[in-house]
Short mmCIF file of C-alpha atoms in Angstrom, two decimals:
data_model
loop_
_atom_site.label_atom_id
_atom_site.label_comp_id
_atom_site.label_asym_id
_atom_site.label_seq_id
_atom_site.Cartn_x
_atom_site.Cartn_y
_atom_site.Cartn_z
CA UNK A 66 -9.93 4.98 -17.98
CA UNK A 67 -6.86 3.68 -16.15
CA UNK A 68 -7.16 0.39 -14.26
CA UNK A 69 -5.96 0.10 -10.66
CA UNK A 70 -5.50 -3.18 -8.80
CA UNK A 71 -5.14 -2.94 -5.02
CA UNK A 72 -3.46 -5.53 -2.79
CA UNK A 73 -4.29 -5.43 0.93
CA UNK A 74 -4.00 -7.80 3.89
CA UNK A 75 -5.99 -6.15 6.66
CA UNK A 76 -8.62 -3.57 7.51
CA UNK A 77 -8.54 -1.93 4.09
CA UNK A 78 -9.05 1.70 5.10
CA UNK A 79 -6.42 2.87 2.59
CA UNK A 80 -7.86 0.60 -0.10
CA UNK A 81 -11.35 1.95 0.52
CA UNK A 82 -10.07 5.52 0.48
CA UNK A 83 -8.52 4.92 -2.95
CA UNK A 84 -11.70 3.24 -4.22
CA UNK A 85 -13.75 6.25 -3.06
CA UNK A 86 -11.28 8.74 -4.53
CA UNK A 87 -11.60 7.30 -8.04
CA UNK A 88 -15.31 6.41 -7.94
CA UNK A 89 -17.16 8.34 -10.62
CA UNK A 90 -14.01 10.08 -11.82
CA UNK A 91 -12.44 10.16 -15.25
CA UNK A 92 -8.81 9.27 -14.46
CA UNK A 93 -9.00 5.70 -13.21
CA UNK A 94 -10.93 3.12 -11.27
CA UNK A 95 -10.13 0.28 -8.88
CA UNK A 96 -11.05 -2.80 -10.89
CA UNK A 97 -10.07 -5.44 -8.33
CA UNK A 98 -8.83 -5.97 -4.78
CA UNK A 99 -6.52 -8.90 -4.08
CA UNK A 100 -6.01 -10.19 -0.56
CA UNK A 101 -4.13 -13.06 1.08
CA UNK A 102 -6.36 -12.93 4.16
CA UNK A 103 -9.80 -14.53 3.86
CA UNK A 104 -10.89 -12.72 7.05
CA UNK A 105 -9.59 -9.27 6.09
CA UNK A 106 -12.02 -6.37 6.50
CA UNK A 107 -10.88 -5.09 3.10
CA UNK A 108 -13.12 -7.77 1.53
CA UNK A 109 -16.30 -6.19 2.91
CA UNK A 110 -15.06 -2.68 2.14
CA UNK A 111 -14.42 -3.60 -1.50
CA UNK A 112 -17.74 -5.43 -1.86
CA UNK A 113 -19.58 -2.41 -0.41
CA UNK A 114 -18.27 -0.47 -3.43
CA UNK A 115 -19.00 -3.31 -5.89
CA UNK A 116 -15.28 -3.94 -6.47
CA UNK A 117 -14.43 -7.60 -7.19
CA UNK A 118 -12.22 -9.35 -4.64
CA UNK A 119 -9.71 -12.11 -5.30
CA UNK A 120 -8.62 -14.13 -2.26
CA UNK A 121 -5.42 -16.13 -2.64
CA UNK A 122 -3.02 -18.14 -0.50
CA UNK A 123 0.59 -17.27 0.18
CA UNK A 124 1.73 -20.12 -2.07
CA UNK A 125 -0.57 -18.93 -4.88
CA UNK A 126 1.08 -15.51 -4.68
CA UNK A 127 4.30 -16.99 -6.01
CA UNK A 128 2.69 -19.26 -8.59
CA UNK A 129 2.02 -18.44 -12.21
CA UNK A 130 -1.76 -18.51 -11.67
CA UNK A 131 -1.80 -15.18 -9.85
CA UNK A 132 0.54 -13.60 -12.41
CA UNK A 133 -1.85 -14.71 -15.16
CA UNK A 134 -4.86 -13.26 -13.31
CA UNK A 135 -3.11 -9.90 -13.03
CA UNK A 136 -2.01 -10.00 -16.67
CA UNK A 137 -5.61 -10.71 -17.72
CA UNK A 138 -6.67 -7.49 -15.99
CA UNK A 139 -3.83 -5.46 -17.58
CA UNK A 140 -3.65 -2.88 -14.78
CA UNK A 141 -2.06 0.50 -15.32
CA UNK A 142 -1.02 0.57 -11.65
CA UNK A 143 -0.82 -1.97 -8.82
CA UNK A 144 -1.18 -0.38 -5.40
CA UNK A 145 -0.09 -2.12 -2.21
CA UNK A 146 -2.19 -0.68 0.60
CA UNK A 147 -1.32 -2.55 3.76
CA UNK A 148 -0.17 -5.67 1.95
CA UNK A 149 2.20 -7.56 4.22
CA UNK A 150 3.80 -10.23 2.03
CA UNK A 151 6.87 -9.82 -0.16
CA UNK A 152 5.67 -9.10 -3.67
CA UNK A 153 6.64 -11.80 -6.21
CA UNK A 154 9.58 -11.14 -8.52
CA UNK A 155 7.57 -12.33 -11.55
CA UNK A 156 5.00 -9.57 -11.06
CA UNK A 157 7.67 -6.96 -10.36
CA UNK A 158 9.40 -7.93 -13.61
CA UNK A 159 6.11 -7.86 -15.52
CA UNK A 160 5.14 -4.41 -14.20
CA UNK A 161 8.28 -2.30 -13.76
CA UNK A 162 7.51 1.11 -12.23
CA UNK A 163 3.83 0.20 -12.08
CA UNK A 164 3.72 -1.20 -8.53
CA UNK A 165 3.69 1.18 -5.57
CA UNK A 166 3.51 0.79 -1.81
CA UNK A 167 2.79 3.08 1.11
CA UNK A 168 5.13 2.62 4.10
CA UNK A 169 4.34 4.09 7.56
CA UNK A 170 7.77 5.69 8.10
CA UNK A 171 10.26 7.96 6.41
CA UNK A 172 12.34 5.49 4.44
CA UNK A 173 15.11 4.49 4.49
CA UNK A 174 14.51 4.58 8.28
CA UNK A 175 12.36 1.80 9.73
CA UNK A 176 12.01 -0.22 6.55
CA UNK A 177 12.71 -3.83 5.72
CA UNK A 178 11.35 -7.23 6.63
CA UNK A 179 9.14 -7.16 9.71
CA UNK A 180 8.87 -3.38 9.75
CA UNK A 181 5.17 -2.68 9.31
CA UNK A 182 2.32 -1.20 11.32
CA UNK A 183 2.81 -0.96 15.07
CA UNK A 184 6.32 -2.45 14.82
CA UNK A 185 7.36 0.74 13.02
CA UNK A 186 5.54 3.11 15.39
CA UNK A 187 7.00 1.40 18.49
CA UNK A 188 10.50 1.70 17.04
CA UNK A 189 9.96 5.39 16.24
CA UNK A 190 8.83 6.11 19.83
CA UNK A 191 11.52 3.93 21.45
CA UNK A 192 14.22 5.70 19.45
CA UNK A 193 12.83 9.09 20.47
CA UNK A 194 12.45 10.27 16.88
CA UNK A 195 11.27 13.85 16.49
CA UNK A 196 9.40 13.07 13.29
CA UNK A 197 7.92 10.21 11.35
CA UNK A 198 5.74 10.10 8.27
CA UNK A 199 4.79 8.17 5.18
CA UNK A 200 6.76 7.09 2.17
CA UNK A 201 5.13 6.11 -1.10
CA UNK A 202 7.62 4.19 -3.20
CA UNK A 203 7.97 1.88 -6.17
CA UNK A 204 8.19 -1.80 -5.29
CA UNK A 205 11.31 -3.71 -6.25
CA UNK A 206 12.71 -7.10 -5.24
CA UNK A 207 13.76 -5.86 -1.76
CA UNK A 208 11.46 -4.77 1.07
CA UNK A 209 11.03 -0.98 1.11
CA UNK A 210 14.02 -0.24 -1.15
CA UNK A 211 12.28 0.93 -4.34
CA UNK A 212 12.64 4.50 -5.57
CA UNK A 213 10.83 7.02 -3.40
CA UNK A 214 7.92 8.83 -5.06
CA UNK A 215 6.58 10.91 -2.17
CA UNK A 216 7.23 11.55 1.52
CA UNK A 217 5.33 13.60 4.08
CA UNK A 218 6.47 14.21 7.64
CA UNK A 219 4.63 14.63 10.92
CA UNK A 220 6.02 15.75 14.28
CA UNK A 221 6.40 13.12 16.98
CA UNK A 222 6.07 14.59 20.47
CA UNK A 223 7.92 13.16 23.46
CA UNK A 224 4.50 12.35 24.97
CA UNK A 225 3.29 10.43 21.89
CA UNK A 226 2.59 6.74 22.30
CA UNK A 227 2.95 4.31 19.37
CA UNK A 228 -0.84 4.42 19.06
CA UNK A 229 -0.81 8.22 18.73
CA UNK A 230 1.94 8.00 16.11
CA UNK A 231 -0.15 5.39 14.26
CA UNK A 232 -3.13 7.80 14.18
CA UNK A 233 -0.94 10.61 12.81
CA UNK A 234 0.46 8.32 10.11
CA UNK A 235 -3.00 7.08 9.17
CA UNK A 236 -4.18 10.67 8.71
CA UNK A 237 -1.26 11.30 6.32
CA UNK A 238 -2.06 8.12 4.36
CA UNK A 239 -5.71 9.07 4.04
CA UNK A 240 -4.88 12.63 2.98
CA UNK A 241 -2.07 12.00 0.47
CA UNK A 242 -2.10 8.42 -0.86
CA UNK A 243 -5.04 8.72 -3.32
CA UNK A 244 -3.64 11.96 -4.78
CA UNK A 245 -0.24 10.40 -5.38
CA UNK A 246 -1.92 7.46 -7.14
CA UNK A 247 -3.85 9.91 -9.32
CA UNK A 248 -0.70 11.91 -10.11
CA UNK A 249 1.07 8.73 -11.21
CA UNK A 250 -1.83 7.73 -13.45
CA UNK A 251 -2.06 11.12 -15.11
CA UNK A 252 1.73 11.29 -15.57
CA UNK A 253 1.63 7.93 -17.40
CA UNK A 254 -1.01 9.19 -19.87
#
């Protein structure tokens, strides 16, 4: 059974969707959720599925303690699902091609520092883009620049608000993200 560690900073809907997807299956399981936000809804979502939660501070993220906690778990894949901090170089070096992220745009457009959530959707609408989507990519030392694993597009109408675009993107994440995680785990078998 492959071990998945999820990092999340907010509501945790993508994290919960991944937990549900693998629950009772034979491919993998979410063994832990890590969060930098002690008030994040992802904590309750994980606990509702009996998944252990590790809460850490921003400074702890870049200290050896967190690296050691991850190494003790020995995950097969680390999944960033709405995790907003830059991932530490020490963990990236320790887990090459084993850390993935979902981004709410079609990279390389609308990526980089500060481009997350509604910031992305506002930019898409303001720039009158005809499409947006999701990108699932490997994490490297630069924001949103790792190799692309998967992209899926959705049409953006001229009448769409950033909130409508956000709903469309969330639907794509919910539909495709768990399957891509599973494909990666089975490919690494």
